[in-house]
Amino acid sequence: MRTNVGLMLVLLVGCGREIVDELGSAPPSPSAPAQTGGGAAGGSVDAPLSPGWYDLPADTVEPHLGVLVVNPTDGRTLRTTLMLDSTAPAGDYTVAVAWRGATQLQVLGTTGRDSTQLDVRLAPPASVLQRDRCGARASGVVFVLRSDVLVGASTGGRFMDFTLEYDECGRGSTRGAYLDLRRDQRLEYARCLALSTGCADTSPVRVTRGFLRVSDMGIGLETSLGFVDANAPVVLEVNGVVAAERHFSLPLDLFRAGKNRITVRMGQHTPWEANVVLPLAALSPRVSAALRLGTPFSIAFDAAPWAMDYRVDLFPVDAPWTRANYPSFSSPTSPIEGTFDGFPDGRGGRVTGTLASVRLTATRKDGDFTLTQETHLEAPISP
């Protein structure tokens, strides 16, 4: 199952906004982190690293194969549908279940690219059944194997974990659940937990996505974890200093010029570590003229060589906010140009007000890891 267990750190280091007049330009943003350190006296100084993510660990999990969908059941039968990616190997995929109290997997059937649906009558061994006034009940974990290698499990510390419920009276159901299919060393730990006790999870912390935002108001860092150990807290460190256990804020001076080490710890698991280099230069956006309804505009800025894309978002300052999509414009270079059509009023019309909040964002992506630099200013709107 896919997980998106997020860990967010917001470092509050002050906030502010800039106002530009009709012909003026905004001063440089004061939010860029100060550069510290330097080369050895009398020696050469290495060129500064470009902002971005560095030294990302190789992912130990193999590429995605597809999903197994577990359709609604009446507690006595199971229907599964295999949905393989186009790049997944052909062949048989075995669906099995580890009943609570059993010592081995019970094979339910096989499925594959040519025959994707499996319908089976559940029959847990008598040794695992629990009796009540209505009948027998049991629960278990669904597994998928390819060539005797585990590629999926319905539990294992992921967001969409579920158990398979068996009920002779038809009271139980497993509805609309699914499990992702891929080779992952943690699946053996999931099988151990389902069939025995005293299991040790030695898999390393896995971070699947990272997002670091440098803005006028501070630094925000989000990470998505590939799994969560319910018995171990997640701790985030920046340059060896604990930055977040649950909610925590840090002064900006924990970050420095050059590489900053980001570490994610989870109990006794091997920690995840990577480095990130922050942008030092301000974007300094400039609006050459006041915005005017139905009129083209241009926003120039100091281009950042590290960035792959730039985006401008416009929001009302003194006009009512609505749940609507506000104007957004993008460009790979400076300036960003567009036509100001006002702001949606939520009823099919448009409003303007006298001031617009302008958010300029520069973005770089290194695979699933993103670095953005964001700055805000206010631009006047002419009648």
mmCIF file of C-alpha atoms in Angstrom:
data_model
loop_
_atom_site.group_PDB
_atom_site.id
_atom_site.type_symbol
_atom_site.label_atom_id
_atom_site.label_comp_id
_atom_site.label_asym_id
_atom_site.label_seq_id
_atom_site.Cartn_x
_atom_site.Cartn_y
_atom_site.Cartn_z
ATOM 1 C CA MET A 1 0.000 0.000 0.000
ATOM 2 C CA ARG A 2 1.095 3.413 -0.768
ATOM 3 C CA THR A 3 1.840 5.635 2.137
ATOM 4 C CA ASN A 4 2.095 9.274 2.551
ATOM 5 C CA VAL A 5 2.974 9.646 6.157
ATOM 6 C CA GLY A 6 4.243 13.223 6.303
ATOM 7 C CA LEU A 7 6.655 14.802 8.730
ATOM 8 C CA MET A 8 6.576 18.604 8.510
ATOM 9 C CA LEU A 9 8.963 21.032 10.126
ATOM 10 C CA VAL A 10 8.252 24.738 9.876
ATOM 11 C CA LEU A 11 11.063 26.947 11.093
ATOM 12 C CA LEU A 12 9.621 30.310 12.063
ATOM 13 C CA VAL A 13 12.206 33.003 11.651
ATOM 14 C CA GLY A 14 10.158 36.145 11.269
ATOM 15 C CA CYS A 15 7.856 37.357 8.544
ATOM 16 C CA GLY A 16 7.181 40.458 6.534
ATOM 17 C CA ARG A 17 5.933 41.692 3.213
ATOM 18 C CA GLU A 18 7.118 44.177 0.649
ATOM 19 C CA ILE A 19 5.065 46.780 -1.178
ATOM 20 C CA VAL A 20 6.061 48.119 -4.586
ATOM 21 C CA ASP A 21 4.740 51.310 -6.025
ATOM 22 C CA GLU A 22 3.550 51.662 -9.568
ATOM 23 C CA LEU A 23 7.004 52.277 -11.037
ATOM 24 C CA GLY A 24 9.320 51.163 -8.237
ATOM 25 C CA SER A 25 10.957 47.865 -7.445
ATOM 26 C CA ALA A 26 11.066 45.797 -4.296
ATOM 27 C CA PRO A 27 14.234 45.730 -2.198
ATOM 28 C CA PRO A 28 16.113 42.417 -1.974
ATOM 29 C CA SER A 29 14.496 39.880 0.325
ATOM 30 C CA PRO A 30 16.128 39.772 3.763
ATOM 31 C CA SER A 31 15.253 36.107 4.198
ATOM 32 C CA ALA A 32 18.243 34.523 2.459
ATOM 33 C CA PRO A 33 20.435 32.648 4.965
ATOM 34 C CA ALA A 34 23.719 34.330 5.749
ATOM 35 C CA GLN A 35 26.836 32.696 4.323
ATOM 36 C CA THR A 36 29.314 31.428 6.880
ATOM 37 C CA GLY A 37 32.823 30.056 6.658
ATOM 38 C CA GLY A 38 35.211 30.241 3.715
ATOM 39 C CA GLY A 39 38.360 28.820 2.188
ATOM 40 C CA ALA A 40 41.673 28.456 3.923
ATOM 41 C CA ALA A 41 43.759 31.610 4.119
ATOM 42 C CA GLY A 42 45.967 31.991 1.074
ATOM 43 C CA GLY A 43 44.427 28.963 -0.659
ATOM 44 C CA SER A 44 41.942 28.515 -3.427
ATOM 45 C CA VAL A 45 38.228 28.572 -2.657
ATOM 46 C CA ASP A 46 36.004 25.936 -4.229
ATOM 47 C CA ALA A 47 33.066 27.180 -6.246
ATOM 48 C CA PRO A 48 29.887 27.117 -4.152
ATOM 49 C CA LEU A 49 27.544 24.213 -4.706
ATOM 50 C CA SER A 50 24.366 24.865 -6.614
ATOM 51 C CA PRO A 51 21.249 24.803 -4.416
ATOM 52 C CA GLY A 52 19.471 21.445 -4.389
ATOM 53 C CA TRP A 53 19.446 17.992 -2.799
ATOM 54 C CA TYR A 54 22.678 15.982 -2.642
ATOM 55 C CA ASP A 55 23.852 12.511 -1.594
ATOM 56 C CA LEU A 56 20.379 10.970 -1.670
ATOM 57 C CA PRO A 57 20.510 7.298 -0.580
ATOM 58 C CA ALA A 58 19.623 4.684 -3.155
ATOM 59 C CA ASP A 59 16.098 3.380 -2.597
ATOM 60 C CA THR A 60 16.178 -0.234 -1.384
ATOM 61 C CA VAL A 61 12.673 -0.900 -2.686
ATOM 62 C CA GLU A 62 12.342 -2.134 -6.256
ATOM 63 C CA PRO A 63 10.063 -0.461 -8.814
ATOM 64 C CA HIS A 64 6.308 -0.649 -8.517
ATOM 65 C CA LEU A 65 4.660 -3.732 -10.051
ATOM 66 C CA GLY A 66 0.992 -2.863 -9.642
ATOM 67 C CA VAL A 67 -1.776 -3.293 -7.072
ATOM 68 C CA LEU A 68 -3.987 -6.076 -5.774
ATOM 69 C CA VAL A 69 -7.516 -4.801 -5.150
ATOM 70 C CA VAL A 70 -9.549 -6.642 -2.511
ATOM 71 C CA ASN A 71 -13.202 -6.190 -3.380
ATOM 72 C CA PRO A 72 -16.186 -6.260 -0.980
ATOM 73 C CA THR A 73 -16.752 -9.638 0.623
ATOM 74 C CA ASP A 74 -19.429 -11.154 2.864
ATOM 75 C CA GLY A 75 -16.958 -12.490 5.413
ATOM 76 C CA ARG A 76 -16.867 -15.978 3.853
ATOM 77 C CA THR A 77 -15.549 -15.300 0.360
ATOM 78 C CA LEU A 78 -12.747 -13.239 -1.129
ATOM 79 C CA ARG A 79 -12.522 -11.545 -4.507
ATOM 80 C CA THR A 80 -9.283 -9.958 -5.652
ATOM 81 C CA THR A 81 -8.348 -8.167 -8.859
ATOM 82 C CA LEU A 82 -4.731 -7.911 -9.988
ATOM 83 C CA MET A 83 -3.802 -4.687 -11.791
ATOM 84 C CA LEU A 84 -0.224 -4.921 -13.073
ATOM 85 C CA ASP A 85 1.845 -2.063 -14.450
ATOM 86 C CA SER A 86 2.845 -2.436 -18.092
ATOM 87 C CA THR A 87 6.470 -2.988 -17.053
ATOM 88 C CA ALA A 88 5.703 -5.670 -14.444
ATOM 89 C CA PRO A 89 6.991 -9.178 -15.256
ATOM 90 C CA ALA A 90 4.414 -11.634 -16.554
ATOM 91 C CA GLY A 91 3.750 -14.923 -14.773
ATOM 92 C CA ASP A 92 1.792 -16.176 -11.794
ATOM 93 C CA TYR A 93 1.146 -14.044 -8.735
ATOM 94 C CA THR A 94 0.108 -16.129 -5.756
ATOM 95 C CA VAL A 95 -2.407 -14.747 -3.261
ATOM 96 C CA ALA A 96 -2.053 -16.197 0.237
ATOM 97 C CA VAL A 97 -3.162 -15.402 3.768
ATOM 98 C CA ALA A 98 -1.432 -15.716 7.138
ATOM 99 C CA TRP A 99 -4.253 -16.432 9.593
ATOM 100 C CA ARG A 100 -3.665 -15.188 13.111
ATOM 101 C CA GLY A 101 -2.440 -18.164 15.117
ATOM 102 C CA ALA A 102 -1.228 -20.145 12.099
ATOM 103 C CA THR A 103 2.417 -21.011 11.464
ATOM 104 C CA GLN A 104 2.476 -20.845 7.673
ATOM 105 C CA LEU A 105 0.803 -19.122 4.760
ATOM 106 C CA GLN A 106 -2.350 -20.625 3.273
ATOM 107 C CA VAL A 107 -2.418 -20.317 -0.525
ATOM 108 C CA LEU A 108 -5.740 -19.005 -1.815
ATOM 109 C CA GLY A 109 -5.013 -19.083 -5.536
ATOM 110 C CA THR A 110 -2.959 -17.651 -8.384
ATOM 111 C CA THR A 111 -3.627 -14.854 -10.783
ATOM 112 C CA GLY A 112 -1.713 -13.101 -13.550
ATOM 113 C CA ARG A 113 -1.832 -10.783 -16.516
ATOM 114 C CA ASP A 114 -4.103 -13.099 -18.535
ATOM 115 C CA SER A 115 -6.457 -13.949 -15.664
ATOM 116 C CA THR A 116 -6.554 -11.084 -13.197
ATOM 117 C CA GLN A 117 -9.556 -11.954 -11.010
ATOM 118 C CA LEU A 118 -9.608 -14.475 -8.201
ATOM 119 C CA ASP A 119 -12.732 -15.655 -6.382
ATOM 120 C CA VAL A 120 -12.217 -18.021 -3.459
ATOM 121 C CA ARG A 121 -14.189 -19.482 -0.566
ATOM 122 C CA LEU A 122 -12.274 -18.794 2.641
ATOM 123 C CA ALA A 123 -11.437 -21.821 4.791
ATOM 124 C CA PRO A 124 -9.190 -20.996 7.748
ATOM 125 C CA PRO A 125 -7.735 -24.019 9.580
ATOM 126 C CA ALA A 126 -9.746 -25.129 12.582
ATOM 127 C CA SER A 127 -6.854 -24.319 14.923
ATOM 128 C CA VAL A 128 -7.200 -20.574 14.301
ATOM 129 C CA LEU A 129 -10.981 -20.252 14.528
ATOM 130 C CA GLN A 130 -12.550 -18.351 17.394
ATOM 131 C CA ARG A 131 -16.053 -19.427 18.311
ATOM 132 C CA ASP A 132 -18.946 -17.245 19.382
ATOM 133 C CA ARG A 133 -22.731 -17.690 19.574
ATOM 134 C CA CYS A 134 -23.182 -17.190 15.857
ATOM 135 C CA GLY A 135 -20.265 -19.129 14.466
ATOM 136 C CA ALA A 136 -16.530 -19.083 13.912
ATOM 137 C CA ARG A 137 -14.352 -16.058 13.168
ATOM 138 C CA ALA A 138 -10.733 -15.486 12.160
ATOM 139 C CA SER A 139 -8.536 -12.702 10.852
ATOM 140 C CA GLY A 140 -5.359 -12.644 8.853
ATOM 141 C CA VAL A 141 -2.957 -10.780 6.599
ATOM 142 C CA VAL A 142 -3.108 -11.013 2.811
ATOM 143 C CA PHE A 143 0.201 -11.622 0.997
ATOM 144 C CA VAL A 144 1.178 -11.733 -2.656
ATOM 145 C CA LEU A 145 4.154 -13.737 -3.917
ATOM 146 C CA ARG A 146 5.848 -13.875 -7.296
ATOM 147 C CA SER A 147 8.211 -16.825 -7.834
ATOM 148 C CA ASP A 148 8.091 -17.453 -4.074
ATOM 149 C CA VAL A 149 9.274 -13.893 -3.346
ATOM 150 C CA LEU A 150 6.979 -11.627 -1.343
ATOM 151 C CA VAL A 151 5.864 -8.582 -3.316
ATOM 152 C CA GLY A 152 2.876 -7.412 -1.250
ATOM 153 C CA ALA A 153 1.338 -7.497 2.223
ATOM 154 C CA SER A 154 -1.867 -5.971 3.581
ATOM 155 C CA THR A 155 -0.167 -4.867 6.822
ATOM 156 C CA GLY A 156 3.302 -3.556 7.532
ATOM 157 C CA GLY A 157 3.173 -0.002 8.824
ATOM 158 C CA ARG A 158 1.660 1.614 5.760
ATOM 159 C CA PHE A 159 -1.166 4.092 5.402
ATOM 160 C CA MET A 160 -3.724 1.701 3.875
ATOM 161 C CA ASP A 161 -3.041 -1.343 6.071
ATOM 162 C CA PHE A 162 -5.963 -3.743 6.513
ATOM 163 C CA THR A 163 -6.674 -7.252 7.785
ATOM 164 C CA LEU A 164 -8.754 -9.946 6.138
ATOM 165 C CA GLU A 165 -11.785 -10.841 8.257
ATOM 166 C CA TYR A 166 -13.470 -14.276 8.078
ATOM 167 C CA ASP A 167 -16.926 -14.743 9.641
ATOM 168 C CA GLU A 168 -19.126 -17.805 9.210
ATOM 169 C CA CYS A 169 -22.191 -15.671 9.895
ATOM 170 C CA GLY A 170 -21.363 -13.246 7.082
ATOM 171 C CA ARG A 171 -20.967 -10.266 9.397
ATOM 172 C CA GLY A 172 -17.428 -9.313 8.452
ATOM 173 C CA SER A 173 -16.278 -7.566 5.308
ATOM 174 C CA THR A 174 -13.118 -6.208 3.720
ATOM 175 C CA ARG A 175 -14.225 -3.383 1.482
ATOM 176 C CA GLY A 176 -12.366 -1.683 -1.320
ATOM 177 C CA ALA A 177 -8.905 -2.255 0.159
ATOM 178 C CA TYR A 178 -5.759 -2.614 -1.893
ATOM 179 C CA LEU A 179 -2.078 -3.326 -1.512
ATOM 180 C CA ASP A 180 0.839 -2.089 -3.583
ATOM 181 C CA LEU A 181 3.066 -4.703 -5.184
ATOM 182 C CA ARG A 182 6.845 -4.322 -5.144
ATOM 183 C CA ARG A 183 9.840 -6.125 -3.664
ATOM 184 C CA ASP A 184 10.626 -4.711 -0.249
ATOM 185 C CA GLN A 185 12.759 -6.311 2.461
ATOM 186 C CA ARG A 186 10.205 -5.248 5.088
ATOM 187 C CA LEU A 187 7.677 -7.725 3.684
ATOM 188 C CA GLU A 188 9.552 -10.566 5.374
ATOM 189 C CA TYR A 189 9.154 -8.719 8.655
ATOM 190 C CA ALA A 190 5.416 -8.432 7.975
ATOM 191 C CA ARG A 191 5.229 -12.197 7.386
ATOM 192 C CA CYS A 192 7.149 -12.856 10.596
ATOM 193 C CA LEU A 193 4.743 -10.664 12.585
ATOM 194 C CA ALA A 194 1.740 -12.436 11.092
ATOM 195 C CA LEU A 195 2.990 -15.938 11.869
ATOM 196 C CA SER A 196 5.149 -15.690 15.000
ATOM 197 C CA THR A 197 6.545 -13.448 17.721
ATOM 198 C CA GLY A 198 9.955 -12.043 18.522
ATOM 199 C CA CYS A 199 10.393 -10.494 15.076
ATOM 200 C CA ALA A 200 13.089 -7.860 14.563
ATOM 201 C CA ASP A 201 12.662 -5.120 11.993
ATOM 202 C CA THR A 202 16.126 -4.056 10.859
ATOM 203 C CA SER A 203 15.104 -2.264 7.664
ATOM 204 C CA PRO A 204 16.500 1.265 7.267
ATOM 205 C CA VAL A 205 14.360 4.384 7.443
ATOM 206 C CA ARG A 206 12.966 5.024 3.977
ATOM 207 C CA VAL A 207 12.121 8.540 2.820
ATOM 208 C CA THR A 208 10.223 8.503 -0.466
ATOM 209 C CA ARG A 209 9.815 12.260 -1.004
ATOM 210 C CA GLY A 210 11.272 15.457 0.342
ATOM 211 C CA PHE A 211 10.180 19.080 -0.003
ATOM 212 C CA LEU A 212 12.158 22.006 1.361
ATOM 213 C CA ARG A 213 10.812 25.542 1.000
ATOM 214 C CA VAL A 214 12.782 28.710 1.741
ATOM 215 C CA SER A 215 10.405 31.641 2.097
ATOM 216 C CA ASP A 216 10.085 35.099 3.617
ATOM 217 C CA MET A 217 8.602 33.510 6.744
ATOM 218 C CA GLY A 218 11.168 30.761 7.276
ATOM 219 C CA ILE A 219 11.979 27.251 6.154
ATOM 220 C CA GLY A 220 9.481 24.454 5.742
ATOM 221 C CA LEU A 221 10.615 20.844 5.378
ATOM 222 C CA GLU A 222 8.322 17.930 4.615
ATOM 223 C CA THR A 223 9.284 14.274 4.232
ATOM 224 C CA SER A 224 7.132 11.322 3.222
ATOM 225 C CA LEU A 225 8.076 8.038 4.877
ATOM 226 C CA GLY A 226 7.880 4.647 3.207
ATOM 227 C CA PHE A 227 6.804 3.038 6.490
ATOM 228 C CA VAL A 228 6.154 3.933 10.107
ATOM 229 C CA ASP A 229 7.248 1.950 13.148
ATOM 230 C CA ALA A 230 4.417 2.410 15.638
ATOM 231 C CA ASN A 231 6.846 1.767 18.515
ATOM 232 C CA ALA A 232 9.460 4.309 17.515
ATOM 233 C CA PRO A 233 9.132 8.102 17.310
ATOM 234 C CA VAL A 234 10.294 9.882 14.179
ATOM 235 C CA VAL A 235 12.994 12.474 14.839
ATOM 236 C CA LEU A 236 14.320 14.977 12.307
ATOM 237 C CA GLU A 237 17.786 16.490 12.650
ATOM 238 C CA VAL A 238 19.434 19.378 10.813
ATOM 239 C CA ASN A 239 23.229 19.323 10.971
ATOM 240 C CA GLY A 240 23.102 17.020 13.983
ATOM 241 C CA VAL A 241 20.651 19.156 15.972
ATOM 242 C CA VAL A 242 17.201 17.758 16.737
ATOM 243 C CA ALA A 243 14.778 19.840 14.688
ATOM 244 C CA ALA A 244 11.457 18.091 15.190
ATOM 245 C CA GLU A 245 9.973 15.362 17.292
ATOM 246 C CA ARG A 246 6.365 16.460 16.940
ATOM 247 C CA HIS A 247 6.218 20.234 16.581
ATOM 248 C CA PHE A 248 9.379 22.256 16.950
ATOM 249 C CA SER A 249 10.878 25.457 15.570
ATOM 250 C CA LEU A 250 14.503 26.367 15.065
ATOM 251 C CA PRO A 251 16.477 29.519 14.371
ATOM 252 C CA LEU A 252 17.658 29.848 10.803
ATOM 253 C CA ASP A 253 21.303 29.852 11.893
ATOM 254 C CA LEU A 254 21.192 26.043 12.138
ATOM 255 C CA PHE A 255 21.462 26.154 8.363
ATOM 256 C CA ARG A 256 24.691 27.253 6.759
ATOM 257 C CA ALA A 257 26.256 27.911 3.384
ATOM 258 C CA GLY A 258 27.063 24.716 1.537
ATOM 259 C CA LYS A 259 25.703 21.299 2.444
ATOM 260 C CA ASN A 260 23.263 20.894 5.328
ATOM 261 C CA ARG A 261 22.804 17.357 6.625
ATOM 262 C CA ILE A 262 19.190 16.236 6.974
ATOM 263 C CA THR A 263 18.745 13.114 9.123
ATOM 264 C CA VAL A 264 15.524 11.199 9.790
ATOM 265 C CA ARG A 265 15.691 8.767 12.699
ATOM 266 C CA MET A 266 13.172 6.158 13.776
ATOM 267 C CA GLY A 267 14.106 4.139 16.864
ATOM 268 C CA GLN A 268 16.759 1.498 16.150
ATOM 269 C CA HIS A 269 16.330 1.628 12.382
ATOM 270 C CA THR A 270 19.325 2.773 10.373
ATOM 271 C CA PRO A 271 18.701 6.516 9.888
ATOM 272 C CA TRP A 272 18.128 8.153 6.523
ATOM 273 C CA GLU A 273 20.534 10.940 5.625
ATOM 274 C CA ALA A 274 20.933 13.348 2.724
ATOM 275 C CA ASN A 275 22.251 16.868 2.180
ATOM 276 C CA VAL A 276 20.592 20.014 0.929
ATOM 277 C CA VAL A 277 22.140 23.303 -0.184
ATOM 278 C CA LEU A 278 19.992 26.391 0.290
ATOM 279 C CA PRO A 279 19.843 29.328 -2.130
ATOM 280 C CA LEU A 280 21.742 32.376 -0.896
ATOM 281 C CA ALA A 281 20.684 35.043 -3.400
ATOM 282 C CA ALA A 282 17.325 36.817 -3.269
ATOM 283 C CA LEU A 283 14.949 36.605 -6.230
ATOM 284 C CA SER A 284 14.062 40.319 -5.952
ATOM 285 C CA PRO A 285 10.837 40.367 -7.996
ATOM 286 C CA ARG A 286 9.850 43.641 -9.679
ATOM 287 C CA VAL A 287 6.436 44.700 -10.970
ATOM 288 C CA SER A 288 6.989 47.416 -13.560
ATOM 289 C CA ALA A 289 3.478 48.862 -13.377
ATOM 290 C CA ALA A 290 0.296 48.550 -11.385
ATOM 291 C CA LEU A 291 -2.003 45.671 -12.304
ATOM 292 C CA ARG A 292 -4.998 46.669 -14.376
ATOM 293 C CA LEU A 293 -8.023 44.511 -15.190
ATOM 294 C CA GLY A 294 -7.779 42.941 -18.636
ATOM 295 C CA THR A 295 -4.284 44.323 -19.210
ATOM 296 C CA PRO A 296 -1.015 42.376 -19.732
ATOM 297 C CA PHE A 297 1.567 42.599 -16.942
ATOM 298 C CA SER A 298 5.190 41.588 -16.485
ATOM 299 C CA ILE A 299 7.073 40.564 -13.354
ATOM 300 C CA ALA A 300 10.865 40.463 -13.648
ATOM 301 C CA PHE A 301 13.217 38.940 -11.083
ATOM 302 C CA ASP A 302 16.829 37.920 -10.591
ATOM 303 C CA ALA A 303 16.957 34.502 -12.208
ATOM 304 C CA ALA A 304 18.477 31.666 -10.164
ATOM 305 C CA PRO A 305 20.662 29.351 -12.297
ATOM 306 C CA TRP A 306 19.738 26.387 -10.096
ATOM 307 C CA ALA A 307 15.990 26.717 -10.681
ATOM 308 C CA MET A 308 14.161 24.720 -13.348
ATOM 309 C CA ASP A 309 10.908 26.659 -13.288
ATOM 310 C CA TYR A 310 9.327 29.840 -11.904
ATOM 311 C CA ARG A 311 5.730 30.527 -10.989
ATOM 312 C CA VAL A 312 3.766 33.606 -9.996
ATOM 313 C CA ASP A 313 0.530 33.282 -8.012
ATOM 314 C CA LEU A 314 -1.760 36.253 -7.447
ATOM 315 C CA PHE A 315 -4.093 36.598 -4.460
ATOM 316 C CA PRO A 316 -6.418 39.397 -3.289
ATOM 317 C CA VAL A 317 -5.387 41.526 -0.318
ATOM 318 C CA ASP A 318 -8.438 43.742 0.260
ATOM 319 C CA ALA A 319 -11.040 41.816 -1.780
ATOM 320 C CA PRO A 320 -13.049 38.886 -0.353
ATOM 321 C CA TRP A 321 -11.393 35.479 -0.467
ATOM 322 C CA THR A 322 -13.299 32.557 -1.960
ATOM 323 C CA ARG A 323 -12.722 28.871 -2.467
ATOM 324 C CA ALA A 324 -11.560 29.225 -6.033
ATOM 325 C CA ASN A 325 -8.496 28.860 -8.186
ATOM 326 C CA TYR A 326 -6.552 32.094 -8.178
ATOM 327 C CA PRO A 327 -4.458 33.306 -11.133
ATOM 328 C CA SER A 328 -1.185 31.454 -11.684
ATOM 329 C CA PHE A 329 1.489 31.958 -14.358
ATOM 330 C CA SER A 330 4.745 30.107 -15.013
ATOM 331 C CA SER A 331 7.876 30.454 -17.095
ATOM 332 C CA PRO A 332 11.322 28.821 -17.310
ATOM 333 C CA THR A 333 12.955 32.282 -17.385
ATOM 334 C CA SER A 334 12.466 35.890 -16.279
ATOM 335 C CA PRO A 335 10.202 37.761 -16.774
ATOM 336 C CA ILE A 336 6.860 36.078 -16.157
ATOM 337 C CA GLU A 337 4.116 37.648 -18.249
ATOM 338 C CA GLY A 338 0.358 37.302 -18.219
ATOM 339 C CA THR A 339 -2.921 39.170 -18.305
ATOM 340 C CA PHE A 340 -4.592 40.259 -15.095
ATOM 341 C CA ASP A 341 -8.244 39.149 -15.205
ATOM 342 C CA GLY A 342 -9.076 39.867 -11.580
ATOM 343 C CA PHE A 343 -9.962 37.339 -8.892
ATOM 344 C CA PRO A 344 -12.940 34.935 -8.904
ATOM 345 C CA ASP A 345 -15.692 36.024 -6.535
ATOM 346 C CA GLY A 346 -17.091 32.502 -6.090
ATOM 347 C CA ARG A 347 -20.300 33.324 -7.970
ATOM 348 C CA GLY A 348 -18.994 33.320 -11.529
ATOM 349 C CA GLY A 349 -17.891 36.947 -11.479
ATOM 350 C CA ARG A 350 -14.634 38.825 -10.904
ATOM 351 C CA VAL A 351 -13.347 41.279 -8.313
ATOM 352 C CA THR A 352 -10.112 43.257 -8.064
ATOM 353 C CA GLY A 353 -9.620 45.354 -4.954
ATOM 354 C CA THR A 354 -6.720 47.785 -4.732
ATOM 355 C CA LEU A 355 -3.840 45.446 -3.789
ATOM 356 C CA ALA A 356 -2.676 42.021 -4.987
ATOM 357 C CA SER A 357 -0.388 39.676 -3.099
ATOM 358 C CA VAL A 358 2.230 38.345 -5.509
ATOM 359 C CA ARG A 359 4.006 35.089 -4.685
ATOM 360 C CA LEU A 360 7.060 34.202 -6.758
ATOM 361 C CA THR A 361 8.359 30.626 -6.500
ATOM 362 C CA ALA A 362 11.546 29.171 -7.984
ATOM 363 C CA THR A 363 11.632 25.365 -8.100
ATOM 364 C CA ARG A 364 14.219 22.650 -8.596
ATOM 365 C CA LYS A 365 13.422 18.919 -8.590
ATOM 366 C CA ASP A 366 15.975 16.177 -7.994
ATOM 367 C CA GLY A 367 13.835 13.107 -8.620
ATOM 368 C CA ASP A 368 11.212 13.043 -5.863
ATOM 369 C CA PHE A 369 13.030 15.706 -3.856
ATOM 370 C CA THR A 370 12.113 19.343 -4.385
ATOM 371 C CA LEU A 371 13.697 22.630 -3.375
ATOM 372 C CA THR A 372 11.757 25.867 -3.701
ATOM 373 C CA GLN A 373 12.543 29.486 -2.948
ATOM 374 C CA GLU A 374 9.521 31.660 -2.360
ATOM 375 C CA THR A 375 9.082 35.384 -1.839
ATOM 376 C CA HIS A 376 6.078 37.676 -1.549
ATOM 377 C CA LEU A 377 5.347 41.281 -2.385
ATOM 378 C CA GLU A 378 2.256 43.439 -2.815
ATOM 379 C CA ALA A 379 1.433 45.194 -6.061
ATOM 380 C CA PRO A 380 -1.138 47.977 -6.528
ATOM 381 C CA ILE A 381 -4.200 47.426 -8.710
ATOM 382 C CA SER A 382 -5.375 50.373 -10.791
ATOM 383 C CA PRO A 383 -9.129 50.926 -11.355
#
